[in-house]
PDB file of C-alpha atoms and ligand atoms in Angstrom:
ATOM      1  CA  UNK S  12     -17.184  -1.077   5.139  1.00  0.00           C
ATOM      2  CA  UNK S  13     -19.958  -3.361   6.601  1.00  0.00           C
ATOM      3  CA  UNK S  14     -18.550  -6.929   7.395  1.00  0.00           C
ATOM      4  CA  UNK S  15     -20.697 -10.077   8.393  1.00  0.00           C
ATOM      5  CA  UNK S  16     -20.478 -10.601  12.166  1.00  0.00           C
ATOM      6  CA  UNK S  17     -19.268 -14.102  11.603  1.00  0.00           C
ATOM      7  CA  UNK S  18     -15.912 -12.787  10.438  1.00  0.00           C
ATOM      8  CA  UNK S  19     -13.709 -13.038  13.555  1.00  0.00           C
ATOM      9  CA  UNK S  20     -10.142 -12.247  14.150  1.00  0.00           C
ATOM     10  CA  UNK S  21      -8.096 -15.337  14.237  1.00  0.00           C
ATOM     11  CA  UNK S  22      -7.447 -16.283  17.873  1.00  0.00           C
ATOM     12  CA  UNK S  23      -3.606 -15.867  17.362  1.00  0.00           C
ATOM     13  CA  UNK S  24      -4.210 -12.018  16.468  1.00  0.00           C
ATOM     14  CA  UNK S  25      -7.134 -11.242  18.971  1.00  0.00           C
ATOM     15  CA  UNK S  26      -5.002  -9.300  21.361  1.00  0.00           C
ATOM     16  CA  UNK S  27      -3.654  -7.032  18.769  1.00  0.00           C
ATOM     17  CA  UNK S  28      -6.150  -6.732  16.074  1.00  0.00           C
ATOM     18  CA  UNK S  29      -9.493  -5.261  16.826  1.00  0.00           C
ATOM     19  CA  UNK S  30     -11.555  -6.428  13.910  1.00  0.00           C
ATOM     20  CA  UNK S  31     -11.191  -7.737  10.367  1.00  0.00           C
ATOM     21  CA  UNK S  32     -11.800  -4.837   7.945  1.00  0.00           C
ATOM     22  CA  UNK S  33     -11.244  -6.746   4.724  1.00  0.00           C
ATOM     23  CA  UNK S  34     -11.102 -10.711   4.403  1.00  0.00           C
ATOM     24  CA  UNK S  35      -9.001 -12.678   2.340  1.00  0.00           C
ATOM     25  CA  UNK S  36     -11.632 -13.496  -0.162  1.00  0.00           C
ATOM     26  CA  UNK S  37     -12.547  -9.841  -0.357  1.00  0.00           C
ATOM     27  CA  UNK S  38      -9.015  -8.994  -1.103  1.00  0.00           C
ATOM     28  CA  UNK S  39      -8.560 -11.699  -3.775  1.00  0.00           C
ATOM     29  CA  UNK S  40     -11.769 -10.634  -5.677  1.00  0.00           C
ATOM     30  CA  UNK S  41     -11.058  -6.968  -5.780  1.00  0.00           C
ATOM     31  CA  UNK S  42      -7.368  -7.420  -6.802  1.00  0.00           C
ATOM     32  CA  UNK S  43      -8.574  -9.281  -9.682  1.00  0.00           C
ATOM     33  CA  UNK S  44     -11.053  -6.617 -10.631  1.00  0.00           C
ATOM     34  CA  UNK S  45      -8.307  -3.988 -10.326  1.00  0.00           C
ATOM     35  CA  UNK S  46      -6.141  -5.988 -12.574  1.00  0.00           C
ATOM     36  CA  UNK S  47      -8.849  -5.977 -15.057  1.00  0.00           C
ATOM     37  CA  UNK S  48      -9.362  -2.213 -14.786  1.00  0.00           C
ATOM     38  CA  UNK S  49      -5.500  -1.700 -15.472  1.00  0.00           C
ATOM     39  CA  UNK S  50      -5.411  -3.910 -18.195  1.00  0.00           C
ATOM     40  CA  UNK S  51      -8.234  -2.068 -19.970  1.00  0.00           C
ATOM     41  CA  UNK S  52      -6.401   1.287 -19.745  1.00  0.00           C
ATOM     42  CA  UNK S  53      -2.910   0.081 -20.435  1.00  0.00           C
ATOM     43  CA  UNK S  54      -3.999  -1.441 -23.983  1.00  0.00           C
ATOM     44  CA  UNK S  55      -1.267  -4.069 -23.965  1.00  0.00           C
ATOM     45  CA  UNK S  56       1.433  -1.218 -23.825  1.00  0.00           C
ATOM     46  CA  UNK S  57       4.950  -1.927 -22.567  1.00  0.00           C
ATOM     47  CA  UNK S  58       4.708  -0.987 -19.104  1.00  0.00           C
ATOM     48  CA  UNK S  59       7.189  -0.753 -16.035  1.00  0.00           C
ATOM     49  CA  UNK S  60       5.588  -1.592 -12.834  1.00  0.00           C
ATOM     50  CA  UNK S  61       7.174   0.460  -9.740  1.00  0.00           C
ATOM     51  CA  UNK S  62       6.297  -0.736  -6.535  1.00  0.00           C
ATOM     52  CA  UNK S  63       7.216   1.012  -3.161  1.00  0.00           C
ATOM     53  CA  UNK S  64       8.840  -1.298  -0.428  1.00  0.00           C
ATOM     54  CA  UNK S  65       8.092  -2.867   1.766  1.00  0.00           C
ATOM     55  CA  UNK S  66       4.118  -2.572   2.319  1.00  0.00           C
ATOM     56  CA  UNK S  67       3.082  -3.569  -1.430  1.00  0.00           C
ATOM     57  CA  UNK S  68       4.614  -7.247  -1.260  1.00  0.00           C
ATOM     58  CA  UNK S  69       1.468  -9.344  -1.016  1.00  0.00           C
ATOM     59  CA  UNK S  70      -0.700  -6.804  -3.044  1.00  0.00           C
ATOM     60  CA  UNK S  71       1.892  -6.734  -5.623  1.00  0.00           C
ATOM     61  CA  UNK S  72       2.351 -10.410  -5.993  1.00  0.00           C
ATOM     62  CA  UNK S  73      -1.330 -11.033  -6.269  1.00  0.00           C
ATOM     63  CA  UNK S  74      -1.853  -8.133  -8.846  1.00  0.00           C
ATOM     64  CA  UNK S  75       0.886  -9.070 -10.978  1.00  0.00           C
ATOM     65  CA  UNK S  76      -0.291 -12.536 -11.620  1.00  0.00           C
ATOM     66  CA  UNK S  77      -3.620 -11.140 -12.979  1.00  0.00           C
ATOM     67  CA  UNK S  78      -1.715  -8.761 -15.337  1.00  0.00           C
ATOM     68  CA  UNK S  79      -1.039  -9.936 -18.674  1.00  0.00           C
ATOM     69  CA  UNK S  80       0.698  -6.997 -19.891  1.00  0.00           C
ATOM     70  CA  UNK S  81       4.074  -6.937 -21.388  1.00  0.00           C
ATOM     71  CA  UNK S  82       5.635  -5.479 -18.048  1.00  0.00           C
ATOM     72  CA  UNK S  83       8.859  -5.204 -16.164  1.00  0.00           C
ATOM     73  CA  UNK S  84       9.088  -4.726 -12.442  1.00  0.00           C
ATOM     74  CA  UNK S  85      11.176  -2.347 -10.294  1.00  0.00           C
ATOM     75  CA  UNK S  86      11.194  -1.399  -6.550  1.00  0.00           C
ATOM     76  CA  UNK S  87      11.648   1.812  -4.956  1.00  0.00           C
ATOM     77  CA  UNK S  88      12.609   1.700  -1.335  1.00  0.00           C
ATOM     78  CA  UNK S  89      11.090   4.468   0.618  1.00  0.00           C
ATOM     79  CA  UNK S  90      10.962   4.906   4.489  1.00  0.00           C
ATOM     80  CA  UNK S  91      10.101   7.500   6.919  1.00  0.00           C
ATOM     81  CA  UNK S  92      12.599   8.263   9.851  1.00  0.00           C
ATOM     82  CA  UNK S  93      11.420   6.254  12.998  1.00  0.00           C
ATOM     83  CA  UNK S  94       8.728   3.624  13.138  1.00  0.00           C
ATOM     84  CA  UNK S  95       5.162   3.628  13.755  1.00  0.00           C
ATOM     85  CA  UNK S  96       2.370   5.909  12.926  1.00  0.00           C
ATOM     86  CA  UNK S  97       4.139   9.241  12.555  1.00  0.00           C
ATOM     87  CA  UNK S  98       5.029  10.339   8.979  1.00  0.00           C
ATOM     88  CA  UNK S  99       8.506  11.773   8.928  1.00  0.00           C
ATOM     89  CA  UNK S 100      11.053  12.847   6.614  1.00  0.00           C
ATOM     90  CA  UNK S 101      11.331  10.370   3.654  1.00  0.00           C
ATOM     91  CA  UNK S 102      14.495   8.388   2.674  1.00  0.00           C
ATOM     92  CA  UNK S 103      15.021   6.592  -0.193  1.00  0.00           C
ATOM     93  CA  UNK S 104      16.479   3.063   0.630  1.00  0.00           C
ATOM     94  CA  UNK S 105      16.648   1.753  -2.791  1.00  0.00           C
ATOM     95  CA  UNK S 106      16.858   3.279  -5.898  1.00  0.00           C
ATOM     96  CA  UNK S 107      15.358   2.363  -9.557  1.00  0.00           C
ATOM     97  CA  UNK S 108      17.526  -0.075 -11.777  1.00  0.00           C
ATOM     98  CA  UNK S 109      15.191   0.266 -15.037  1.00  0.00           C
ATOM     99  CA  UNK S 110      14.856   3.029 -17.576  1.00  0.00           C
ATOM    100  CA  UNK S 111      11.359   4.397 -17.591  1.00  0.00           C
ATOM    101  CA  UNK S 112      11.983   7.128 -20.467  1.00  0.00           C
ATOM    102  CA  UNK S 113       8.983   7.070 -22.577  1.00  0.00           C
ATOM    103  CA  UNK S 114       7.271   4.234 -20.853  1.00  0.00           C
ATOM    104  CA  UNK S 115       3.967   3.840 -19.278  1.00  0.00           C
ATOM    105  CA  UNK S 116       4.587   3.397 -15.726  1.00  0.00           C
ATOM    106  CA  UNK S 117       2.210   1.619 -12.887  1.00  0.00           C
ATOM    107  CA  UNK S 118       3.236   2.989  -9.606  1.00  0.00           C
ATOM    108  CA  UNK S 119       1.936   0.583  -6.823  1.00  0.00           C
ATOM    109  CA  UNK S 120       1.659   1.347  -2.993  1.00  0.00           C
ATOM    110  CA  UNK S 121      -0.106  -0.192  -0.161  1.00  0.00           C
ATOM    111  CA  UNK S 122      -2.152   2.787   1.160  1.00  0.00           C
ATOM    112  CA  UNK S 123      -2.680   6.445   0.222  1.00  0.00           C
ATOM    113  CA  UNK S 124      -2.963   8.189   3.472  1.00  0.00           C
ATOM    114  CA  UNK S 125      -1.695  11.707   3.941  1.00  0.00           C
ATOM    115  CA  UNK S 126      -0.472  11.805   0.351  1.00  0.00           C
ATOM    116  CA  UNK S 127       3.152  12.953   1.629  1.00  0.00           C
ATOM    117  CA  UNK S 128       4.792   9.881   0.386  1.00  0.00           C
ATOM    118  CA  UNK S 129       3.459   9.836  -3.220  1.00  0.00           C
ATOM    119  CA  UNK S 130       3.913  13.377  -3.601  1.00  0.00           C
ATOM    120  CA  UNK S 131       7.580  13.182  -2.886  1.00  0.00           C
ATOM    121  CA  UNK S 132       7.970  10.077  -5.014  1.00  0.00           C
ATOM    122  CA  UNK S 133       6.064  11.408  -8.222  1.00  0.00           C
ATOM    123  CA  UNK S 134       8.429  14.365  -8.943  1.00  0.00           C
ATOM    124  CA  UNK S 135      11.201  11.950  -8.870  1.00  0.00           C
ATOM    125  CA  UNK S 136       9.677   9.706 -11.361  1.00  0.00           C
ATOM    126  CA  UNK S 137       8.425  12.630 -13.384  1.00  0.00           C
ATOM    127  CA  UNK S 138      12.103  13.794 -13.993  1.00  0.00           C
ATOM    128  CA  UNK S 139      12.681  10.373 -15.588  1.00  0.00           C
ATOM    129  CA  UNK S 140      10.514  11.362 -18.383  1.00  0.00           C
ATOM    130  CA  UNK S 141       7.938   8.378 -18.482  1.00  0.00           C
ATOM    131  CA  UNK S 142       5.100   8.736 -21.108  1.00  0.00           C
ATOM    132  CA  UNK S 143       2.677   8.704 -18.349  1.00  0.00           C
ATOM    133  CA  UNK S 144       2.397   7.499 -14.687  1.00  0.00           C
ATOM    134  CA  UNK S 145      -0.872   5.845 -13.055  1.00  0.00           C
ATOM    135  CA  UNK S 146      -1.102   5.244  -9.331  1.00  0.00           C
ATOM    136  CA  UNK S 147      -2.604   2.285  -7.966  1.00  0.00           C
ATOM    137  CA  UNK S 148      -2.964   1.691  -4.267  1.00  0.00           C
ATOM    138  CA  UNK S 149      -4.727  -1.105  -2.497  1.00  0.00           C
ATOM    139  CA  UNK S 150      -6.312   1.192   0.249  1.00  0.00           C
ATOM    140  CA  UNK S 151      -7.359   4.758   0.214  1.00  0.00           C
ATOM    141  CA  UNK S 152      -7.934   6.575   3.431  1.00  0.00           C
ATOM    142  CA  UNK S 153      -9.209   9.892   2.167  1.00  0.00           C
ATOM    143  CA  UNK S 154      -9.970  11.326   5.653  1.00  0.00           C
ATOM    144  CA  UNK S 155      -6.231  11.583   6.546  1.00  0.00           C
ATOM    145  CA  UNK S 156      -5.054  13.560   3.203  1.00  0.00           C
ATOM    146  CA  UNK S 157      -2.988  16.623   3.774  1.00  0.00           C
ATOM    147  CA  UNK S 158      -1.651  17.028   0.084  1.00  0.00           C
ATOM    148  CA  UNK S 159      -3.989  16.937  -3.085  1.00  0.00           C
ATOM    149  CA  UNK S 160      -3.418  13.579  -4.724  1.00  0.00           C
ATOM    150  CA  UNK S 161      -5.696  10.917  -6.011  1.00  0.00           C
ATOM    151  CA  UNK S 162      -4.886   7.315  -6.853  1.00  0.00           C
ATOM    152  CA  UNK S 163      -6.055   6.293 -10.471  1.00  0.00           C
ATOM    153  CA  UNK S 164      -6.966   2.815  -9.128  1.00  0.00           C
ATOM    154  CA  UNK S 165      -7.774   2.005  -5.463  1.00  0.00           C
ATOM    155  CA  UNK S 166      -8.865  -1.298  -4.170  1.00  0.00           C
ATOM    156  CA  UNK S 167     -10.798  -0.118  -1.124  1.00  0.00           C
ATOM    157  CA  UNK S 168     -11.608   3.052   0.767  1.00  0.00           C
ATOM    158  CA  UNK S 169     -10.841   2.605   4.579  1.00  0.00           C
ATOM    159  CA  UNK S 170     -11.837   4.644   7.300  1.00  0.00           C
ATOM    160  CA  UNK S 171      -9.547   6.650   9.595  1.00  0.00           C
ATOM    161  CA  UNK S 172      -8.173   3.942  11.801  1.00  0.00           C
ATOM    162  CA  UNK S 173      -4.708   2.380  11.640  1.00  0.00           C
ATOM    163  CA  UNK S 174      -4.863  -0.830   9.414  1.00  0.00           C
ATOM    164  CA  UNK S 175      -2.281  -3.710   9.318  1.00  0.00           C
ATOM    165  CA  UNK S 176      -1.828  -6.937   7.415  1.00  0.00           C
ATOM    166  CA  UNK S 177      -1.785  -8.161   3.678  1.00  0.00           C
ATOM    167  CA  UNK S 178       1.638  -6.347   3.619  1.00  0.00           C
ATOM    168  CA  UNK S 179       0.751  -3.319   5.811  1.00  0.00           C
ATOM    169  CA  UNK S 180       2.856  -3.117   9.004  1.00  0.00           C
ATOM    170  CA  UNK S 181       2.809  -1.216  12.426  1.00  0.00           C
ATOM    171  CA  UNK S 182       6.489  -0.934  13.286  1.00  0.00           C
ATOM    172  CA  UNK S 183       7.505  -3.502  10.707  1.00  0.00           C
ATOM    173  CA  UNK S 184       5.080  -6.222  12.318  1.00  0.00           C
ATOM    174  CA  UNK S 185       1.737  -7.801  11.151  1.00  0.00           C
ATOM    175  CA  UNK S 186       2.634  -7.973   7.152  1.00  0.00           C
ATOM    176  CA  UNK S 187       1.852 -11.489   7.357  1.00  0.00           C
ATOM    177  CA  UNK S 188      -1.616 -11.291   8.334  1.00  0.00           C
ATOM    178  CA  UNK S 189      -3.634 -12.681   5.298  1.00  0.00           C
ATOM    179  CA  UNK S 190      -6.430 -10.116   5.795  1.00  0.00           C
ATOM    180  CA  UNK S 191      -6.486  -6.319   6.534  1.00  0.00           C
ATOM    181  CA  UNK S 192      -7.387  -5.542  10.055  1.00  0.00           C
ATOM    182  CA  UNK S 193      -7.872  -2.717  12.306  1.00  0.00           C
ATOM    183  CA  UNK S 194      -4.955  -2.512  15.021  1.00  0.00           C
ATOM    184  CA  UNK S 195      -5.997  -2.261  18.482  1.00  0.00           C
ATOM    185  CA  UNK S 196      -5.240   1.227  19.800  1.00  0.00           C
ATOM    186  CA  UNK S 197      -3.487  -0.042  22.850  1.00  0.00           C
ATOM    187  CA  UNK S 198      -0.860  -1.463  20.484  1.00  0.00           C
ATOM    188  CA  UNK S 199       0.167   1.995  19.293  1.00  0.00           C
ATOM    189  CA  UNK S 200      -0.301   3.678  22.459  1.00  0.00           C
ATOM    190  CA  UNK S 201       2.192   1.498  23.951  1.00  0.00           C
ATOM    191  CA  UNK S 202       4.599   2.068  21.184  1.00  0.00           C
ATOM    192  CA  UNK S 203       4.330   5.887  21.568  1.00  0.00           C
ATOM    193  CA  UNK S 204       4.960   5.817  25.204  1.00  0.00           C
ATOM    194  CA  UNK S 205       8.083   3.524  24.348  1.00  0.00           C
ATOM    195  CA  UNK S 206       9.449   6.364  21.919  1.00  0.00           C
ATOM    196  CA  UNK S 207       8.427   9.107  24.181  1.00  0.00           C
ATOM    197  CA  UNK S 208      10.519   7.457  26.941  1.00  0.00           C
ATOM    198  CA  UNK S 209      13.610   6.628  24.722  1.00  0.00           C
TER     199      UNK S 209
HETATM  200  P1  IMP Y 326       1.281   8.992   3.444  1.00  0.00           P
HETATM  201  O1  IMP Y 326       2.552   9.371   3.085  1.00  0.00           O
HETATM  202  O2  IMP Y 326       0.534   9.483   4.727  1.00  0.00           O
HETATM  203  O3  IMP Y 326       0.029   8.983   2.318  1.00  0.00           O
HETATM  204  O4  IMP Y 326       1.364   7.216   3.774  1.00  0.00           O
HETATM  205  C1  IMP Y 326       2.006   6.352   3.096  1.00  0.00           C
HETATM  206  C2  IMP Y 326       2.507   5.366   3.861  1.00  0.00           C
HETATM  207  O5  IMP Y 326       2.193   5.511   5.259  1.00  0.00           O
HETATM  208  C3  IMP Y 326       2.066   4.040   3.418  1.00  0.00           C
HETATM  209  O6  IMP Y 326       2.782   3.547   2.303  1.00  0.00           O
HETATM  210  C4  IMP Y 326       2.297   3.146   4.713  1.00  0.00           C
HETATM  211  O7  IMP Y 326       3.461   2.564   4.746  1.00  0.00           O
HETATM  212  C5  IMP Y 326       2.084   4.144   5.870  1.00  0.00           C
HETATM  213  N1  IMP Y 326       0.631   4.142   6.353  1.00  0.00           N
HETATM  214  C6  IMP Y 326      -0.375   5.004   6.316  1.00  0.00           C
HETATM  215  N2  IMP Y 326      -1.384   4.748   6.932  1.00  0.00           N
HETATM  216  C7  IMP Y 326      -1.260   3.393   7.316  1.00  0.00           C
HETATM  217  C8  IMP Y 326      -1.943   2.555   8.114  1.00  0.00           C
HETATM  218  O8  IMP Y 326      -3.264   2.637   8.348  1.00  0.00           O
HETATM  219  N3  IMP Y 326      -1.475   1.424   8.320  1.00  0.00           N
HETATM  220  C9  IMP Y 326      -0.122   1.022   7.919  1.00  0.00           C
HETATM  221  N4  IMP Y 326       0.575   1.855   7.285  1.00  0.00           N
HETATM  222  C10 IMP Y 326      -0.047   2.917   6.897  1.00  0.00           C
HETATM  223 MG1   MG Y 327       4.428   1.281   5.887  1.00  0.00          MG
END
């Protein structure tokens, strides 16, 4: 994704973030058009939005305020063992509270990477017999896909680099950046060394 040269990483984050990939303004604009796409498809139907914790916080909050569908919101807590970049076993840290039987479900996640997370979550949701499930992700990183899965709505396609910000983390940090940036490789190399030593 080409960026104007003038968009610099704020000084506070320059040691950790190599470059800005998606600016605050681009995020705001795209989230608005994503919401319009979703509204068109959902035809005002009763919808249950299911958001995966924790990476969706900012995206979800912005998306929801542009959706005028009659919707209810629920969260599913998913976590891989360990911190950082390695995908591990998935554990559910929070279960759903709402009944989704016969409902239209919009499943929201931060990034579709290998596809392993959504491929574990989907059978769990399908077992609850919703009318249909549509997948919405802020970011799609197709280069790393190992399982056949596609999002129905994707905000941006990103290159094969580790990104943080706007809810996305590395070892639970950087969720508070208002933009999406590429993490400096030295940050996760350091973390990998620490993990290997432990
Ligand atoms: P998947 O199971 O490999 O598709 O990965 C899904 C999860 O991995 C996402 O919900 C993120 O929590 C995390 N993830 C994958 N790639 C990145 C990244 O570039 N930055 C931050 N988190 C990521
Ligand atoms: Mg995460």
